[in-house]
GROMACS .gro file of C-alpha atoms in nm:
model
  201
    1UNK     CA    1  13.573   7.535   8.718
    2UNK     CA    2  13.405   7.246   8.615
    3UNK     CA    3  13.022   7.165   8.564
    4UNK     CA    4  12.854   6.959   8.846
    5UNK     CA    5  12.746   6.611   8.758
    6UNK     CA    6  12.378   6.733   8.836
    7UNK     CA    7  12.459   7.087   8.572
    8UNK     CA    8  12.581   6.783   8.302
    9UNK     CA    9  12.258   6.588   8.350
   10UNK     CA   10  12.067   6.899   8.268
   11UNK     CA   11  12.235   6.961   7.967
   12UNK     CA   12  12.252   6.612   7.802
   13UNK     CA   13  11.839   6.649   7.909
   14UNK     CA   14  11.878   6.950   7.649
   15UNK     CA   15  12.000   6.788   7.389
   16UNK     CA   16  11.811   6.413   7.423
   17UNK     CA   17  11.461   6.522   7.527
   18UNK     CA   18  11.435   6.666   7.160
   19UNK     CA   19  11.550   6.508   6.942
   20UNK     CA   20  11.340   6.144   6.985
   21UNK     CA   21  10.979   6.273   6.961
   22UNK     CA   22  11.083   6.580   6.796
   23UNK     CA   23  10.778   6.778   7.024
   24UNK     CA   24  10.686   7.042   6.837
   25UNK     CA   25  10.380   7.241   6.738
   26UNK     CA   26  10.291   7.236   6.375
   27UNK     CA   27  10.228   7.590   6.142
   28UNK     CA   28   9.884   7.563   5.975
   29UNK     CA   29   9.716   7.747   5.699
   30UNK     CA   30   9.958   7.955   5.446
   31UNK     CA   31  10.220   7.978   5.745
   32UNK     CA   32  10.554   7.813   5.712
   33UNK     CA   33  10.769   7.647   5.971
   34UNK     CA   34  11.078   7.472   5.932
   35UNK     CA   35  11.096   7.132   5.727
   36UNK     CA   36  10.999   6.833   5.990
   37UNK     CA   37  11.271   6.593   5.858
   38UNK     CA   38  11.529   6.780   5.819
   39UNK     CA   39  11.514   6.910   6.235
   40UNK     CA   40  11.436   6.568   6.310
   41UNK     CA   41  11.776   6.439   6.130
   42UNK     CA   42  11.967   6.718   6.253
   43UNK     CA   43  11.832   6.652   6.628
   44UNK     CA   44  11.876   6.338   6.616
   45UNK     CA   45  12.234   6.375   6.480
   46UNK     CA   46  12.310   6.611   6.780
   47UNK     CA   47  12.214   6.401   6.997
   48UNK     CA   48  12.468   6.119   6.890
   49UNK     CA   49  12.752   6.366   6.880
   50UNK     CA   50  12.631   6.506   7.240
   51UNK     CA   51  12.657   6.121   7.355
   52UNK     CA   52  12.962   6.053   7.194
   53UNK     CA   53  13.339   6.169   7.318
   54UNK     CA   54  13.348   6.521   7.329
   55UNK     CA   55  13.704   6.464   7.165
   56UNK     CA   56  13.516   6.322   6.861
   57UNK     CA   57  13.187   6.493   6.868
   58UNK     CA   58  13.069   6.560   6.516
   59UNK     CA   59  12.856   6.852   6.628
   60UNK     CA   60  12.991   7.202   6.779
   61UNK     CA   61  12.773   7.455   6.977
   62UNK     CA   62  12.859   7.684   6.637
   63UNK     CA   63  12.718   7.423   6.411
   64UNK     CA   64  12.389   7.388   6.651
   65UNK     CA   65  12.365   7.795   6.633
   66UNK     CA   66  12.437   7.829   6.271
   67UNK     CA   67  12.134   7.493   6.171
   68UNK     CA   68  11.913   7.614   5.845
   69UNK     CA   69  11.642   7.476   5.779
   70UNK     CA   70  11.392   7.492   5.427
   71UNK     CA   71  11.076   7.675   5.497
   72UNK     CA   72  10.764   7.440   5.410
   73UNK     CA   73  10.374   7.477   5.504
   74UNK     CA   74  10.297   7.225   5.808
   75UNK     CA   75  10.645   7.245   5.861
   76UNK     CA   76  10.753   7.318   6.275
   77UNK     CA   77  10.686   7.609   6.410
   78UNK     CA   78  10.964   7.837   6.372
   79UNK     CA   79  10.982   7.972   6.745
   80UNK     CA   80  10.947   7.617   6.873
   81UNK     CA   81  11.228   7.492   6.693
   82UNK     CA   82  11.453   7.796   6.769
   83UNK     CA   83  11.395   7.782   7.131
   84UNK     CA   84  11.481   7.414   7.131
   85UNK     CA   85  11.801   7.509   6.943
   86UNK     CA   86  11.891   7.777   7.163
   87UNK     CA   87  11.891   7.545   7.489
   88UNK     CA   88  12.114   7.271   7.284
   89UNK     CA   89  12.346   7.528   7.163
   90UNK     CA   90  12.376   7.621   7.569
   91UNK     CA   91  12.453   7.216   7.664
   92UNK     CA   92  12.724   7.232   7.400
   93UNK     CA   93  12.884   7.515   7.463
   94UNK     CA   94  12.917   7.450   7.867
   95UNK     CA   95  13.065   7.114   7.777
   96UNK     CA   96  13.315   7.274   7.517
   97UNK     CA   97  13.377   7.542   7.819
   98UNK     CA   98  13.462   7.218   8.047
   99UNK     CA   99  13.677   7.040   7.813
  100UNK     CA  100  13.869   7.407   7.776
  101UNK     CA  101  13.947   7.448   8.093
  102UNK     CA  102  14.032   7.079   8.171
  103UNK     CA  103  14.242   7.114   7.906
  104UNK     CA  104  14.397   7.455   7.880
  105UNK     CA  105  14.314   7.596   8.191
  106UNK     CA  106  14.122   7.898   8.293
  107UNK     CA  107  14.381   8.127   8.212
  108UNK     CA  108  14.394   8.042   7.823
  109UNK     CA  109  13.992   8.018   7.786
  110UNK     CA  110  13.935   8.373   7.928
  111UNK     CA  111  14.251   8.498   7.739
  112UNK     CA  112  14.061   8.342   7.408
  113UNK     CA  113  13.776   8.484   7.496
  114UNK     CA  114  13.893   8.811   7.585
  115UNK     CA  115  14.056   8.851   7.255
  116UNK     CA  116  13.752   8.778   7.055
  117UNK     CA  117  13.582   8.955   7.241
  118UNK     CA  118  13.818   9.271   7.190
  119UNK     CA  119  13.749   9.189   6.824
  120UNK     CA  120  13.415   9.251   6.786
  121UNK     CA  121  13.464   9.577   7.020
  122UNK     CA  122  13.687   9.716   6.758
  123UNK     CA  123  13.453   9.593   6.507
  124UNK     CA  124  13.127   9.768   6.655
  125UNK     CA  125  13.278  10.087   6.766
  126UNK     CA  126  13.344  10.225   6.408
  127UNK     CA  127  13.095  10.503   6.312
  128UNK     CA  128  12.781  10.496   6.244
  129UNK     CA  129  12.710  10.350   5.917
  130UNK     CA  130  13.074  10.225   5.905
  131UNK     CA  131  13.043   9.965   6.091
  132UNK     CA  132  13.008   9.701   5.812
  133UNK     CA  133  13.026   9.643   5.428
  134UNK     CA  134  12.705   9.725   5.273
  135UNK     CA  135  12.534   9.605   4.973
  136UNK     CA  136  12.505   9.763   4.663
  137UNK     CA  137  12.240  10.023   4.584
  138UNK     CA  138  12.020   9.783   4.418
  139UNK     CA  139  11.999   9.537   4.645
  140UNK     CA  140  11.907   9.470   4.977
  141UNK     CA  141  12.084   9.419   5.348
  142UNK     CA  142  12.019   9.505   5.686
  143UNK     CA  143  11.858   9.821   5.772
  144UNK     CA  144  12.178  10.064   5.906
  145UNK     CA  145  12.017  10.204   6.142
  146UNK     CA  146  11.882   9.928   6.319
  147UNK     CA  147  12.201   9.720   6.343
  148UNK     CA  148  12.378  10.036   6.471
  149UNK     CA  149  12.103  10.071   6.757
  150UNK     CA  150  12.162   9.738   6.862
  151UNK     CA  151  12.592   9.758   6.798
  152UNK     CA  152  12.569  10.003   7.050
  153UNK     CA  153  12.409   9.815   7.316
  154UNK     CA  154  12.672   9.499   7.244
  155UNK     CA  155  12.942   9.783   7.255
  156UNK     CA  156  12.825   9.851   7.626
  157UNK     CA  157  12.759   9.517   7.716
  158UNK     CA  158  13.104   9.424   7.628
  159UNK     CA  159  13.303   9.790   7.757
  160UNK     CA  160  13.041   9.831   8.121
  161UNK     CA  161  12.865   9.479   8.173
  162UNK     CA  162  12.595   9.651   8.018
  163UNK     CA  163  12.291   9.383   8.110
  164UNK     CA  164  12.149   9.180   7.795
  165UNK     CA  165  12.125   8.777   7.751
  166UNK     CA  166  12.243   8.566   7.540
  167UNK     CA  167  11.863   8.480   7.398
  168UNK     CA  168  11.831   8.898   7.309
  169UNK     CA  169  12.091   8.873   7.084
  170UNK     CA  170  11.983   8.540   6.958
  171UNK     CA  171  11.633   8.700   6.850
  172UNK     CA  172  11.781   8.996   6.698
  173UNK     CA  173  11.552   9.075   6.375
  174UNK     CA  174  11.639   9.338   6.149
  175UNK     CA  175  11.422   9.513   5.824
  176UNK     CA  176  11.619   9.528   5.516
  177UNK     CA  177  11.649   9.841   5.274
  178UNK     CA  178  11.866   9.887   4.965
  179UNK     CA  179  12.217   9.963   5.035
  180UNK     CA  180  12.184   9.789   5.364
  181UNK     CA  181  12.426   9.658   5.562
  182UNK     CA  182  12.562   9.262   5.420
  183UNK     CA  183  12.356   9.003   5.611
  184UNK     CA  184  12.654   8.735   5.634
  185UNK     CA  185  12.890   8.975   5.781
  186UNK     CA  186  12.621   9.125   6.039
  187UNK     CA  187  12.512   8.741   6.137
  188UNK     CA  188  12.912   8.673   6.196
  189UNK     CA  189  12.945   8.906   6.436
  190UNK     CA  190  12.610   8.836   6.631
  191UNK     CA  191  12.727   8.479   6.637
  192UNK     CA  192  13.089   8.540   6.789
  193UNK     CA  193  12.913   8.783   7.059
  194UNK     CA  194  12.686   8.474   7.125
  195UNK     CA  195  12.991   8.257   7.157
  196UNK     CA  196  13.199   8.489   7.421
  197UNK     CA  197  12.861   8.500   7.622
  198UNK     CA  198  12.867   8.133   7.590
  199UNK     CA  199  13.226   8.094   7.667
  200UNK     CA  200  13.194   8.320   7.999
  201UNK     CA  201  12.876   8.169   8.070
   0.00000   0.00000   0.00000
């Protein structure tokens, strides 16, 4: 299972039509958007590493989905620059699939990503409002009873095929409250369901 030379040609277009011009539209007023130089370095640095040997590459699809950036007015748009993200993260990840399976073999990349997939299944089917550390009572993490809405559907996506794309669980949003679930462990588990769907493509 290997990408076709015309599937690699659309995904190094993924990563280099980005990063050059850097393309995007600009927040005005008291809106923010994401710093301008700091997307522009970190395009242009994925773009070198997408270029370079994928034995070497600097850049992983994780490090493309897990980019920050500081919050400034006249920065770039904030949907713009995710979007862009999300479609680099995809060229990345097929290529890491390819070099898997070259290597390894299908066998050992579906028995990977079975079993981290079968992770976050045990993970997601605790009980309601069990399903992650929260916060103290003073302070404030995901709303519980959104994350547990949206647990659910990954729980049936990954036990029945349940239909839902990789760019629904990349725009998850949740409200916070006090006593909330803890943001970092909530985003860690969004992020390795976004890297089995990557992996099975």
């Amino acid at each position: 299972m290997t990408l076709s030379d015309t599937d690699a040609d659309a995904d190094a277009d993924a990563v280099e039509q980005q990063a050059p011009a850097s393309p995007f539209p600009e927040t005005h007023g008291r809106q923010k958007g994401y710093d301008k130089q700091a997307v522009d370095d970190f395009l242009a640095h994925a773009r070198e590493a997408f270029e370079a040997d994928p034995a070497e590459a600097s850049v992983t699809s994780a490090d493309v989905r897990r980019a920050g950036f500081p919050l400034v007015r006249h920065g770039y748009a904030v949907a713009a620059v995710d979007a862009a993200l999300g479609r680099i993260e995809d060229a990345f990840a097929a290529r890491e699939r390819e070099r898997a399976l070259s290597r390894a073999g299908a066998r050992a990349w579906v028995g990977r990503s079975r079993d981290l997939a079968q992770e976050i299944l045990d993970r997601l089917s605790r009980p309601r409002g069990k399903r992650f550390v929260r916060v103290g009572p003073l302070r404030y993490g995901y709303r519980i009873d959104e994350v547990d809405v949206v647990a659910d559907k990954l729980v049936a996506y990954l036990e029945t095929g349940e239909p839902i794309t990789v760019e629904q669980v990349r725009m998850v949003a949740f409200r916070m409250q006090r006593g909330g679930y803890r943001e970092t462990q909530v985003d860690a588990v969004l992020d390795s369901v976004v890297e089995v769907m990557l992996a099975i493509g």
